[in-house]
XYZ file of C-alpha atoms in Angstrom:
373
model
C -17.483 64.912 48.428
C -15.407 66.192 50.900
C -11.862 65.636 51.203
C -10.869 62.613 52.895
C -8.090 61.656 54.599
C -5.225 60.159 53.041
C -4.016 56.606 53.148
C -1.433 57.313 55.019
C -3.032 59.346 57.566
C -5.813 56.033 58.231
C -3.138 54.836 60.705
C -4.091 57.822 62.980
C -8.198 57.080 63.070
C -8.678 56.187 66.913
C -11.692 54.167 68.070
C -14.631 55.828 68.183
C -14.091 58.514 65.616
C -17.447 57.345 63.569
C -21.119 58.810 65.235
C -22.235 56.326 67.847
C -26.486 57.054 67.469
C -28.192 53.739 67.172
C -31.112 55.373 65.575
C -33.543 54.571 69.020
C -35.630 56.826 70.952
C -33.324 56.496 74.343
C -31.774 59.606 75.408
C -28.811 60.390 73.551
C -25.797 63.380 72.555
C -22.818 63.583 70.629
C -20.182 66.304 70.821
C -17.161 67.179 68.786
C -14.697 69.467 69.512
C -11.968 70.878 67.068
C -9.639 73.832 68.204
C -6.908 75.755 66.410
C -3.705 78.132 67.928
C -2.751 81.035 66.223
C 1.266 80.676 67.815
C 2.081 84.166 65.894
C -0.885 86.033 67.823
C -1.277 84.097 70.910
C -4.951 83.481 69.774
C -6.976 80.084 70.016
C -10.452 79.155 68.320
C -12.364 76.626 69.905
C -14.879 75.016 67.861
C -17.986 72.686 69.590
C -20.681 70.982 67.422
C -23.655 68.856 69.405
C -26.474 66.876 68.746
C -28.814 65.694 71.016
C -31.688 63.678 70.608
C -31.834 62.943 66.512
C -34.499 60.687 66.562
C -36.233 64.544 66.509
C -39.755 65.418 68.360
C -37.918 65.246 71.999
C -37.916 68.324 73.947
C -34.337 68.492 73.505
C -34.088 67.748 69.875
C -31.830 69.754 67.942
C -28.167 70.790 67.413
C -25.677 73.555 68.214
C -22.485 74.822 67.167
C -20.169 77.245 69.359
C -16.784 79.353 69.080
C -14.730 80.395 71.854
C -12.556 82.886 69.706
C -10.230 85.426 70.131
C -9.493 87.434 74.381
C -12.140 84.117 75.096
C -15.490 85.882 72.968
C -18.141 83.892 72.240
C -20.488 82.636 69.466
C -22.882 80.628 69.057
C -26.004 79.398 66.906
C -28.560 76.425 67.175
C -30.051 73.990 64.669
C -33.322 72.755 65.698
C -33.770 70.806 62.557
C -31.965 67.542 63.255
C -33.014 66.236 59.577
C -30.388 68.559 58.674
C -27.482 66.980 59.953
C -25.080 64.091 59.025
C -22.315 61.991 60.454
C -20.142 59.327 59.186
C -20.371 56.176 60.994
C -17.113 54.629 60.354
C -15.144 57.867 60.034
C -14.787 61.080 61.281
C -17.295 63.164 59.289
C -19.858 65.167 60.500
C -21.908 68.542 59.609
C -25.486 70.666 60.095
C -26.797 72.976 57.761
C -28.762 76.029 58.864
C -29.553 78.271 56.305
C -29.057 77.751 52.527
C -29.561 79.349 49.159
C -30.638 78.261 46.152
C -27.973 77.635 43.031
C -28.028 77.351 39.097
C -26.834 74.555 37.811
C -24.419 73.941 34.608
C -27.286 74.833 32.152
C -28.693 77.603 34.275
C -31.730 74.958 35.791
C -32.159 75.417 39.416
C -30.436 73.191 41.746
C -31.559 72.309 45.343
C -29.984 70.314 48.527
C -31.649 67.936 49.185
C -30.162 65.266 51.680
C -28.178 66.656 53.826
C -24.073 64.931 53.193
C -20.687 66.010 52.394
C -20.145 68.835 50.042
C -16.886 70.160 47.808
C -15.614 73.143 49.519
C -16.798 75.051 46.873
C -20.383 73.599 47.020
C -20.627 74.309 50.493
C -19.257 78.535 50.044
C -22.120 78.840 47.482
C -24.922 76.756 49.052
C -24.651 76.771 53.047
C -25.179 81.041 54.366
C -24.850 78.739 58.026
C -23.441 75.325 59.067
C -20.456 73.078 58.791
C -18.651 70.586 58.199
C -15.610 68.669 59.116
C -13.274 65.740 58.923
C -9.889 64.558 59.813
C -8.360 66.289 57.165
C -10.636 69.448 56.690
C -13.113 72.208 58.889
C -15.257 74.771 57.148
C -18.158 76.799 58.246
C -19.964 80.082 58.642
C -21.966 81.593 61.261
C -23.754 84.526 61.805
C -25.497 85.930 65.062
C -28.219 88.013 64.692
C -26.345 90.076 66.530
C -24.301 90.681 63.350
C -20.957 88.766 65.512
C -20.099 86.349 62.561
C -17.146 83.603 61.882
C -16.161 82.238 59.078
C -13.275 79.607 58.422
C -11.953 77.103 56.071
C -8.384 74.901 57.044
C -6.859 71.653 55.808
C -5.587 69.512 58.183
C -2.552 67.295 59.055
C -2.895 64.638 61.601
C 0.315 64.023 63.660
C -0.848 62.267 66.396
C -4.218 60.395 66.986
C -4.138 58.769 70.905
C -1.629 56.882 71.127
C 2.163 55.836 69.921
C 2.540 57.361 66.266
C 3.469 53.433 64.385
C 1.671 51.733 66.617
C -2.652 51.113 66.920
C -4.417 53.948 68.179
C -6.183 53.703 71.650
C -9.617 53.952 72.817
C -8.937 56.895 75.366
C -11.226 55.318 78.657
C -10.175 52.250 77.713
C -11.540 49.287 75.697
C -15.048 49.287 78.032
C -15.785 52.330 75.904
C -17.119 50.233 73.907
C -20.016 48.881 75.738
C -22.833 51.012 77.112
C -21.305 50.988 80.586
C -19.544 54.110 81.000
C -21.444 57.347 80.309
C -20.510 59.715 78.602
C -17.927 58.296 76.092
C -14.628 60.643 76.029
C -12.514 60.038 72.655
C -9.125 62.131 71.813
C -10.285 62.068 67.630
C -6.302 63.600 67.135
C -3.991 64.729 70.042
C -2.045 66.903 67.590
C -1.957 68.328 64.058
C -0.992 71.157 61.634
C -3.975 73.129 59.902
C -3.342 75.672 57.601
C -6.199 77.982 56.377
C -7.727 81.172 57.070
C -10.586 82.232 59.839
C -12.665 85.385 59.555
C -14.082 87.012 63.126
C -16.126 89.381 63.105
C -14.694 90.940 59.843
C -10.676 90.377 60.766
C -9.157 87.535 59.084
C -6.522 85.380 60.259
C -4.718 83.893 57.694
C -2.575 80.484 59.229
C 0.057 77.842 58.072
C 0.780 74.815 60.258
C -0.594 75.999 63.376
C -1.398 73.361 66.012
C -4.436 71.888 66.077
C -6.548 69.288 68.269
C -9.869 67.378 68.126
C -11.547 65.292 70.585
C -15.458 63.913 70.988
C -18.181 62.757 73.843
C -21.542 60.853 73.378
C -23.924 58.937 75.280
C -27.293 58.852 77.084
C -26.033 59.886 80.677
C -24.077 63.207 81.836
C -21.474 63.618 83.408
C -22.125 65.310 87.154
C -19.136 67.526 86.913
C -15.570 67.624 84.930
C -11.915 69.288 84.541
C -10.036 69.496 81.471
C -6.467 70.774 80.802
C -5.498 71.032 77.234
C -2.250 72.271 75.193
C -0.550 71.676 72.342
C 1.507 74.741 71.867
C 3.990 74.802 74.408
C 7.165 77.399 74.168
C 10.290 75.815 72.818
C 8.426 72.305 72.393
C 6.473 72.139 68.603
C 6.305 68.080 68.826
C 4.745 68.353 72.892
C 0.303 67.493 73.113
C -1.275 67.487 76.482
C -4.684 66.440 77.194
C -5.548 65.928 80.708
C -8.857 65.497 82.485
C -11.392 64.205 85.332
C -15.068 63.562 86.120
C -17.722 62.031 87.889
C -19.794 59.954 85.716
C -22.491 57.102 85.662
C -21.405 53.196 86.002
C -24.342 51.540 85.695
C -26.164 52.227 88.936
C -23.380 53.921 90.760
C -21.035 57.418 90.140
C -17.423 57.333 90.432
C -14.637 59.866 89.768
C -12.108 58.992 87.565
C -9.272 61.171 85.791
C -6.144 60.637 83.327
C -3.282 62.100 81.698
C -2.048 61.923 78.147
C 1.245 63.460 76.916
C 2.543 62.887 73.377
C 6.352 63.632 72.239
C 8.546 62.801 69.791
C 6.201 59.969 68.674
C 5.473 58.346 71.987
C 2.867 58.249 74.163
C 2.800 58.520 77.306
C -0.226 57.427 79.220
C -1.872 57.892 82.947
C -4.949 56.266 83.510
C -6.350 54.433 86.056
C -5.368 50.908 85.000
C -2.058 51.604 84.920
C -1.529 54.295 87.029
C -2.307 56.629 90.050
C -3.468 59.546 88.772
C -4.581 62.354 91.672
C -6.170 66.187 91.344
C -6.639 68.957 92.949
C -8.991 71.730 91.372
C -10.636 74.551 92.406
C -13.886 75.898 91.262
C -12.225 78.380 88.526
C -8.224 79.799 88.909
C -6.409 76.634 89.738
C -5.883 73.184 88.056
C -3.157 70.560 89.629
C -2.763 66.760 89.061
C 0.153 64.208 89.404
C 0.628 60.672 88.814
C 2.391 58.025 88.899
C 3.436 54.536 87.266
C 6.349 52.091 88.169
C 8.190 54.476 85.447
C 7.349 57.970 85.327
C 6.419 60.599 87.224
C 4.365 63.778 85.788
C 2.891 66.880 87.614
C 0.783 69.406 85.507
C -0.430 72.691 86.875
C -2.825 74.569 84.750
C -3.621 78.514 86.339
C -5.266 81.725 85.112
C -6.826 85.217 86.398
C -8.937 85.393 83.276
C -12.656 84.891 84.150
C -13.115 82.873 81.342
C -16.118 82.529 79.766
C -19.354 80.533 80.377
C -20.109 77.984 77.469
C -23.735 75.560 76.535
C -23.300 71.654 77.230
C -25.323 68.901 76.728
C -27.171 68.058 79.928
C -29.814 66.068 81.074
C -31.828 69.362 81.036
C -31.043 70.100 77.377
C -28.272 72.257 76.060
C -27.609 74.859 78.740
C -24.517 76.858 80.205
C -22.858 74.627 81.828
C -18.873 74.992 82.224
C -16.555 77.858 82.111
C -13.408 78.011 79.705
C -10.268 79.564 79.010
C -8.298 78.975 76.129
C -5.640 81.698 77.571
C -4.815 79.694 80.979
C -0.868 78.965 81.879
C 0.194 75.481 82.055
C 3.552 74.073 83.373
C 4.038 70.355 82.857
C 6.904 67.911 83.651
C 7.292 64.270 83.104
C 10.349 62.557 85.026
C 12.054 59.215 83.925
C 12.102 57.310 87.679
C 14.083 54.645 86.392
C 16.612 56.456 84.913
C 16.442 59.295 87.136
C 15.722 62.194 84.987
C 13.552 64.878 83.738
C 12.205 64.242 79.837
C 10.126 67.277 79.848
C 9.983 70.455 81.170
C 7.803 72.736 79.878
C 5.121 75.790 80.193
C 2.504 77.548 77.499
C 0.213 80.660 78.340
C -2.260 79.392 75.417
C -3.697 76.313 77.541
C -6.926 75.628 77.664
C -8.840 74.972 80.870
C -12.456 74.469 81.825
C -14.230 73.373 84.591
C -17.931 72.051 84.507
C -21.185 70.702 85.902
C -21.699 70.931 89.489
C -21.278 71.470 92.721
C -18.293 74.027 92.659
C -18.598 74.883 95.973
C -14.715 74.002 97.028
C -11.600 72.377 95.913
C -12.333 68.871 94.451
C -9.741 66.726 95.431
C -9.014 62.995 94.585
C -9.060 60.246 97.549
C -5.697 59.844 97.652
């Protein structure tokens, strides 16, 4: 089996971290979403696994997994055979073989994989040539484009923050009506911050990695979202215990849309949260270059600006029409954030990385989407 997390990391499993497919025929995806910063490099890889439709036989029935690597480059590979991948439904687990080679076992008698499941690191090096797998604790995989662009990667993890206060119960991050079938897609922060330490191999370069900050987050459901924002960082200069996960959509509520964003900042164990039941949170974003928000509760302040002259690059999304290009990312993008204490009248943060990442998605672009203030 694969390694699972430790007792005392069980504390830091948020809601929502098991797969959320009720085995019916309706409509459905699920997305995961694990990322990594190289802080000695400057270098980010962005990791996104999807499945859509396993009941299998739909149009769009299959899976995916893509890596935004190093300058922003891109890889990807699909998995059309959805009997071929697994999830946990209790706990974050998840993985889709591709293709696979035969083994010998102890006595030299042929072994085969048969139902698709967890694997021993070692089991998975000498029987997956493509797939993954991952946890809270651990991501491994290999790809390989028939392009000859390949990845490889195995890391441990360390979870340091889930969503939410570090002692306390983590949080559902859109809220407790998450839970019902009312708000589509699901967003869940799976861990806001953590240390992995392993190795990744691009394209034949190897990047060899001890503690370096690392994220995870998920979406499912059986509606898309029209169109998004996301601001992400967890590797800010000067500030090694500082997560940021911001963001903003319009999505389905039953039979209307509405837009709805947040703000999540975690530091020196607390949480800090701006959503909107307990806050008002407001945007301004432009169709690629420019990210700002601010909010406000009857304690703090916070203003985030995200910005970039990279063109980042276009990634595949679940959508209504099937996996397709869909948003634009850069994991390179400059972000400035500062949270301000009103009642005591003074600044608690101030701080800037140039390894944030920032995406916008869906549609229409066509000008600067600001909230109705």
């Amino acid at each position: 089996m694969l390694p699972q997390s430790p007792a005392h990391f069980s504390r830091l499993q948020t809601p929502h971290s098991g797969y959320h497919w009720d085995s019916s025929a309706r409509r459905f995806f699920e997305g995961w979403y694990y990322r990594v910063t190289l802080p000695d490099c400057g270098q980010t890889f962005a990791f996104m696994y999807s499945i859509e439709d396993p009941i299998g036989g739909q149009p769009y029935s299959g899976g995916a997994a893509q890596i935004l690597g190093p300058n922003d480059e891109y890889l990807c590979r699909t998995f059309p055979d959805v009997t071929t991948f697994w999830a946990r439904k209790h706990a974050l687990g998840l993985g889709h073989w591709g293709k696979r080679r035969e083994g010998r076992g102890e006595r030299g008698e042929e072994t085969k994989l048969k139902t698709p499941g967890s694997l021993q690191p070692e089991q998975f090096t000498e029987y997956i040539q493509e797939g993954y797998q991952a946890t809270a604790t651990w991501h491994q995989g290999s790809l390989r484009e028939p392009s000859g662009a390949a990845a490889k990667w195995e890391y441990q993890i360390q979870p340091v923050y889930g969503w939410g206060d570090a002692n306390r119960l983590q949080q559902s991050t859109a809220g407790w009506l998450s839970s019902l079938q009312v708000f589509e897609p699901g967003w869940q922060i799976l861990m806001a911050h953590g240390l992995a330490t392993g190795w990744i191999e691009w394209n034949n370069k190897r990047y060899d990695f001890e503690n370096a900050p690392a994220y995870s987050e998920k979406n499912w459901g059986g509606a898309f979202p029209q169109k998004w924002f996301w601001l992400n960082c967890n590797s800010f200069e000067g500030e090694p215990d500082l997560a940021l996960t911001a963001g903003g959509g319009r999505r389905g509520v039953l039979w209307w849309m509405e837009s709805v964003a947040m703000i999540g900042i975690h530091y020196r164990g607390t949480f800090y949260e701006f959503a909107p039941w307990n806050a008002q949170v407001h945007w301004e974003i432009h169709p690629w270059g420019n990210w700002r928000m601010w909010a406000e509760t009857s304690q703090f302040t916070v203003e985030l600006t995200g910005t970039t002259d990279l063109p980042g690059t276009a990634l595949r999304a679940p959508t209504a029409d099937g996996l397709v290009f869909a948003c634009r990312d850069t994991m390179l993008g400059q972000i400035t954030l500062r949270l301000h204490d009103r009642q005591r009248n003074m600044t608690l943060i101030q701080a800037h990385s140039d390894r944030g990442g920032l995406e916008t998605g869906g549609a229409p672009w066509d000008d600067v989407w600001k909230s109705a203030d």
